């Protein structure tokens, strides 16, 4: 019996477990997945929560244990240590040690507000909020229901972050929400980003760059926060720029899992060194890394996890039969961007090709538009929740190509 | 398309002043690129540039300022002094590595 061990049951871990559960012979393979949380969160829905578009926790969570195919064994436990030289993983629960023939690391990334002085403390979830956790998103919804206006500041502490378009979506949805509440004229909105521009890719900038001006969003670029001053109600950057806030929405520093740090397997942000096109660990021949846990220069996003998983499965089935790995993962990413007022847009890109305008997935027809605001793209994101639970996590095929295609794109 | 003229050769630059062909980078090119930002490169600047180039060689992307501080050991405030007004972009431009980018 060969043992395949998967660490992490988020989007990547659940998809790969269910895909392999169907592809591998249950007589020959034992598949085990470990995660410390009994709940699976629908994270793409978090951005809707502050604005009451999703109102209840049930709309963004499900119990994790019902999400796996029968031949995947699920263990609920904290993961203590990976010992790649011994091909084993230590769990906290009952001091268990699990050995493996192959290991898949899908331990994700999460926010670390304690890394920035002044974010946590008395004002946390009172006037300073995150929306990358269910608790943060619902606390912010509660605040916004009775907020009377002032200075709304969104700050990204540093890149890379999970779902890099989410902060922009938040800004667009906030503008729409405040407009609907009749509060927009009483609110100043500032977007403070560590990047040199909000839109760094030329074509995206040409098509979407005017949205911020149209919506009267102030922008601070190359803004690296040093601290939040809860007394003075300002955030302060390393070059001394103070931005006052009444309501601060922070995207705290994102870091990979603590088990990666404890196992000394990550970089400074606990991301695991991964081969760019095969997703194999850079050092260990029987370890693969999927989803947000990698150190790859592509987006940390569910769509990337999906394309990585598809690419990996194909390769893994070759690899266990003694064939070499093919360089099939191209960095493909595909993300909806909510732009507010019932509209959205879609971007599709990879390691080498920036987001381009056009139609997706069918050239000339769509139904989705790339880099243009459309109502259909907004419905696409709303419909995506059903696709996520019923197709994506179950590892069923989606009618979109794994590798990025130029068909339907305009240069 | 903008160009950088030096020692009889002409190097192509993109709209942000970054080298189009990163293989053309050399220490002399870096000195010229820095001049455009009124920066004259000291040993401390070179420490930053060498760290940034090393990171890029390994990770295929430019390091963030936080990483230059945390891994490279150069305090963030000093980065803002060495490369005033937008050190993230300026360091990458002078070091001949890609512009720090988001996904859009």
XYZ file of C-alpha atoms in Angstrom, chain A:
411
model
C 0.000 0.000 0.000
C 1.435 3.384 -0.986
C 0.725 6.375 1.188
C -0.155 9.811 -0.137
C -0.387 12.517 2.498
C -1.982 15.926 1.882
C -1.434 18.758 4.355
C -4.207 21.355 4.282
C -7.860 21.024 3.259
C -8.482 24.409 1.669
C -9.270 24.892 -1.992
C -6.089 23.247 -3.326
C -5.920 20.398 -0.799
C -9.587 19.447 -1.131
C -9.523 19.528 -4.931
C -6.384 17.435 -5.212
C -7.625 14.904 -2.637
C -10.889 14.393 -4.486
C -9.264 14.254 -7.929
C -6.705 11.684 -6.769
C -9.392 9.843 -4.829
C -11.024 9.146 -8.161
C -7.860 8.611 -10.220
C -5.857 6.327 -7.919
C -6.678 2.685 -7.219
C -7.996 2.413 -3.646
C -6.428 -1.085 -3.380
C -2.981 0.414 -3.940
C -3.143 3.882 -2.459
C -4.096 5.236 0.918
C -4.937 8.946 0.716
C -4.904 10.961 3.939
C -5.646 14.677 4.376
C -4.914 16.623 7.562
C -6.339 20.031 8.512
C -6.731 21.729 11.873
C -10.069 23.408 11.115
C -13.411 21.526 10.974
C -14.837 24.298 8.749
C -14.202 24.959 5.059
C -14.620 28.638 4.192
C -15.850 29.940 0.848
C -13.260 32.702 0.792
C -14.283 34.325 -2.534
C -17.506 35.277 -0.730
C -15.811 37.189 2.085
C -15.642 40.432 0.058
C -19.461 40.445 -0.214
C -20.061 40.046 3.528
C -19.245 43.604 4.738
C -21.891 44.997 2.374
C -24.657 42.590 3.361
C -24.691 40.820 -0.024
C -24.051 37.623 1.933
C -25.706 37.984 5.323
C -25.326 34.693 7.132
C -22.356 32.527 8.063
C -24.014 29.527 6.387
C -23.557 31.334 3.088
C -19.770 31.128 3.307
C -18.998 28.010 5.364
C -19.523 24.235 5.298
C -18.318 21.439 7.578
C -15.092 20.110 6.115
C -15.728 16.438 6.758
C -18.543 16.130 4.224
C -16.414 17.452 1.368
C -14.233 14.434 0.572
C -14.768 11.358 -1.598
C -15.088 8.146 0.464
C -11.532 6.876 -0.052
C -9.962 10.042 1.345
C -9.258 9.711 5.070
C -9.652 13.072 6.845
C -7.802 13.724 10.104
C -8.710 16.814 12.129
C -5.508 17.888 13.870
C -2.895 20.612 14.086
C 0.226 19.729 12.149
C 3.302 19.943 14.343
C 6.267 19.217 12.087
C 7.206 18.005 8.612
C 10.313 15.805 8.617
C 11.140 15.438 4.912
C 14.371 13.523 5.553
C 12.378 10.829 7.334
C 9.339 10.989 5.007
C 7.059 11.649 7.928
C 4.820 14.307 9.475
C 4.128 14.756 13.171
C 0.612 15.717 14.245
C -0.320 17.389 17.529
C -3.315 15.150 18.087
C -2.321 12.109 20.186
C 1.354 12.636 19.192
C 0.648 10.769 15.973
C 3.332 10.355 13.322
C 2.231 9.770 9.721
C 4.679 8.358 7.204
C 4.288 8.969 3.483
C 5.576 7.920 0.075
C 4.419 11.210 -1.439
C 3.568 14.454 0.324
C 1.457 17.349 -0.987
C 1.839 20.601 0.916
C -1.274 22.790 0.566
C -1.099 24.687 3.845
C -2.068 28.040 2.340
C -1.476 31.551 3.595
C -3.177 33.673 6.234
C -3.171 37.205 7.624
C -0.790 38.233 10.404
C -2.023 41.548 11.856
C 0.400 41.236 14.803
C 3.282 41.891 12.370
C 2.274 45.567 12.092
C 2.375 47.611 15.320
C -0.969 49.127 16.276
C -3.332 47.032 14.181
C -4.340 44.761 17.050
C -5.439 46.238 20.352
C -8.530 48.065 21.571
C -9.574 49.282 18.135
C -9.304 45.874 16.423
C -12.737 45.062 14.999
C -13.984 48.426 16.366
C -12.474 50.915 13.912
C -9.773 48.662 12.395
C -10.961 45.624 10.437
C -9.803 42.858 8.159
C -12.134 41.060 5.764
C -9.863 38.065 5.053
C -11.397 36.083 7.908
C -15.078 35.287 8.443
C -14.914 36.989 11.863
C -13.387 40.147 10.367
C -15.811 40.290 7.445
C -18.892 39.900 9.686
C -17.588 42.374 12.268
C -17.080 44.902 9.466
C -20.607 44.263 8.167
C -21.929 45.044 11.633
C -19.907 48.271 11.751
C -20.964 49.428 8.278
C -24.667 48.982 9.077
C -24.517 51.898 11.506
C -21.506 53.859 10.257
C -22.245 57.513 9.679
C -19.311 58.326 7.438
C -15.826 59.785 7.677
C -12.514 58.694 6.231
C -12.421 55.112 4.983
C -8.881 53.878 4.394
C -7.927 50.591 2.794
C -4.294 49.640 3.328
C -2.369 46.688 1.941
C 0.505 46.040 4.352
C 2.673 44.246 1.806
C 2.589 41.896 -1.169
C 2.120 39.070 -1.948
C -1.440 38.694 -0.700
C -4.134 36.116 -1.196
C -6.579 37.175 -3.932
C -4.692 40.313 -5.029
C -7.818 41.845 -6.616
C -9.908 41.623 -3.427
C -8.770 45.015 -2.050
C -9.837 46.698 -5.293
C -13.148 44.858 -5.241
C -13.643 46.012 -1.679
C -13.102 49.633 -2.707
C -15.524 49.402 -5.643
C -18.187 47.640 -3.579
C -17.731 50.143 -0.734
C -18.254 53.053 -3.132
C -21.447 51.407 -4.408
C -22.704 50.487 -0.931
C -22.100 53.995 0.456
C -23.803 55.493 -2.579
C -26.866 53.300 -1.977
C -26.900 54.294 1.708
C -26.863 57.969 0.747
C -23.536 58.332 2.554
C -21.081 58.609 -0.303
C -20.761 62.405 0.015
C -19.931 62.024 3.697
C -17.104 59.580 3.048
C -13.613 60.096 1.756
C -12.031 56.879 0.481
C -8.263 56.339 0.336
C -6.476 53.332 -1.089
C -2.897 53.007 0.251
C -0.795 50.392 -1.530
C 2.886 49.411 -1.308
C 2.977 48.971 -5.111
C 4.168 51.768 -7.425
C 0.685 52.057 -8.981
C -2.762 50.568 -8.345
C -2.820 49.146 -11.872
C 0.698 47.963 -12.656
C -0.042 46.124 -15.919
C -0.285 48.396 -18.980
C -3.461 46.964 -20.573
C -5.347 46.610 -17.282
C -4.333 50.151 -16.468
C -5.575 51.414 -19.849
C -8.973 49.726 -19.435
C -9.595 50.032 -15.702
C -7.335 52.909 -14.656
C -10.090 55.513 -14.884
C -12.385 53.610 -12.489
C -10.644 55.014 -9.424
C -10.913 58.588 -10.628
C -14.569 58.133 -11.615
C -15.332 56.820 -8.132
C -13.351 59.594 -6.416
C -10.853 57.263 -4.717
C -7.671 58.876 -3.333
C -4.552 56.826 -3.928
C -1.284 56.604 -1.970
C 1.357 54.513 -3.767
C 4.660 53.039 -2.511
C 2.987 53.326 0.873
C 4.705 50.943 3.279
C 2.968 51.107 6.638
C 5.183 51.343 9.724
C 2.399 51.512 12.308
C -1.214 52.288 13.013
C -1.580 54.949 15.706
C -4.821 54.112 17.505
C -4.727 57.289 19.652
C -4.314 59.732 16.794
C -6.351 57.562 14.400
C -3.734 57.685 11.648
C -1.609 55.172 9.830
C 2.015 56.150 9.337
C 4.383 54.976 6.609
C 8.140 54.461 6.815
C 8.631 57.700 4.867
C 6.462 59.606 7.350
C 3.190 59.948 5.429
C 0.252 60.068 7.845
C -3.174 59.073 6.583
C -6.033 59.783 9.020
C -8.813 57.221 9.300
C -12.191 56.815 10.927
C -12.501 53.332 9.511
C -9.352 51.410 8.592
C -9.679 48.259 6.542
C -6.335 46.491 6.521
C -4.994 43.655 4.433
C -2.409 42.544 7.023
C 0.851 40.857 6.087
C 0.118 37.457 4.557
C 2.321 34.553 5.617
C 2.461 30.834 4.973
C 1.674 28.339 7.710
C 3.571 28.138 10.998
C 4.323 24.457 10.362
C 6.450 25.507 7.368
C 8.471 27.804 9.631
C 8.797 25.185 12.398
C 9.975 22.646 9.818
C 12.457 25.194 8.381
C 11.059 24.577 4.909
C 10.080 28.110 3.866
C 11.403 31.531 2.926
C 11.056 34.671 5.082
C 7.257 34.580 4.612
C 6.993 30.792 5.126
C 6.385 30.055 1.449
C 7.844 26.795 0.177
C 10.458 26.839 -2.630
C 8.665 25.247 -5.571
C 9.627 24.428 -9.175
C 7.799 26.959 -11.317
C 6.435 24.673 -14.054
C 6.148 21.257 -12.342
C 5.114 22.261 -8.778
C 7.617 19.821 -7.288
C 9.498 20.908 -4.186
C 12.864 22.371 -5.217
C 14.801 19.893 -3.061
C 12.672 16.846 -2.268
C 11.686 14.484 -5.091
C 8.556 13.148 -3.360
C 7.059 16.467 -2.217
C 4.762 18.718 -4.249
C 3.395 22.124 -3.291
C 0.002 23.475 -4.398
C -2.045 26.628 -3.894
C -1.062 29.609 -1.757
C 1.736 27.706 0.033
C 4.181 28.020 -2.913
C 6.725 30.791 -3.425
C 5.795 31.087 -7.117
C 5.459 34.482 -8.817
C 1.781 34.057 -9.696
C -1.387 35.083 -7.855
C -2.391 33.370 -4.659
C -5.944 32.573 -5.721
C -8.429 29.740 -6.023
C -8.301 29.710 -9.811
C -4.530 29.290 -9.704
C -4.952 26.431 -7.218
C -7.404 24.839 -9.661
C -5.114 25.142 -12.688
C -2.150 23.936 -10.617
C -4.140 20.939 -9.427
C -5.186 19.933 -12.952
C -1.634 20.330 -14.184
C -0.258 18.406 -11.195
C -2.673 15.443 -11.477
C -1.674 14.792 -15.055
C 1.998 14.939 -14.141
C 1.669 12.925 -10.942
C -0.006 10.024 -12.730
C 3.009 9.939 -15.088
C 5.524 10.379 -12.271
C 4.304 7.398 -10.202
C 4.684 5.255 -13.321
C 8.323 6.264 -13.611
C 8.013 8.988 -16.253
C 9.558 12.450 -15.947
C 7.563 15.532 -14.987
C 6.488 17.822 -17.817
C 6.713 21.610 -17.437
C 2.975 22.087 -17.858
C 2.017 24.734 -15.303
C 2.145 28.165 -16.964
C 1.092 30.359 -14.030
C -2.486 30.576 -15.363
C -4.828 32.733 -13.282
C -8.424 33.770 -13.900
C -10.227 36.162 -11.550
C -13.496 38.024 -11.388
C -13.244 41.611 -10.212
C -16.433 43.099 -8.775
C -16.602 46.736 -9.853
C -19.842 47.669 -8.063
C -23.263 48.873 -9.288
C -24.133 45.313 -10.355
C -21.165 44.966 -12.653
C -17.881 43.153 -12.720
C -15.045 42.227 -15.016
C -12.741 39.272 -15.549
C -8.994 38.939 -15.981
C -7.123 35.971 -17.467
C -3.319 35.834 -17.512
C -0.224 33.724 -16.800
C 3.491 34.024 -15.930
C 4.262 35.673 -19.283
C 1.058 37.260 -20.618
C -0.550 40.219 -18.850
C -4.372 40.545 -18.608
C -5.720 41.459 -22.065
C -9.154 42.620 -23.249
C -11.456 40.237 -25.122
C -14.060 37.515 -24.512
C -13.870 34.384 -22.343
C -14.009 31.392 -22.514
C -15.424 31.282 -26.062
C -13.587 33.623 -28.465
C -15.848 36.392 -29.786
C -18.835 35.116 -27.793
C -17.914 35.020 -24.124
C -20.255 35.122 -22.309
C -17.688 36.834 -20.088
C -15.845 40.025 -20.971
C -12.180 40.498 -20.178
C -11.081 43.899 -18.832
C -14.458 45.480 -19.562
C -17.243 46.088 -17.058
C -20.232 43.849 -17.650
C -23.328 42.644 -15.784
C -22.702 39.090 -16.937
C -19.311 39.083 -15.207
C -21.003 40.101 -11.942
C -23.510 37.255 -12.311
C -20.566 34.997 -13.089
C -19.045 35.709 -9.721
C -22.375 35.176 -7.927
C -22.898 31.882 -9.772
C -19.370 30.840 -8.975
C -20.305 29.901 -5.413
C -22.405 27.010 -6.683
C -19.621 25.956 -9.052
C -17.117 26.087 -6.170
C -18.993 23.744 -3.850
C -20.479 21.407 -6.446
C -17.872 21.146 -9.187
C -14.544 22.664 -8.215
C -13.996 21.123 -4.761
C -15.324 17.789 -5.960
C -12.664 17.790 -8.643
C -15.077 17.738 -11.578
C -14.020 19.182 -14.895
C -14.773 22.805 -15.694
C -15.243 24.036 -19.278
C -12.219 26.317 -19.128
C -8.713 25.504 -20.344
C -6.030 24.621 -17.776
C -3.348 26.455 -19.708
C -3.959 30.067 -20.644
C -5.203 30.532 -24.201
C -4.725 33.569 -26.443
C -7.965 32.764 -28.310
C -10.505 35.542 -27.826
C -7.939 38.036 -26.579
C -7.071 41.306 -28.325
C -3.456 42.446 -28.454
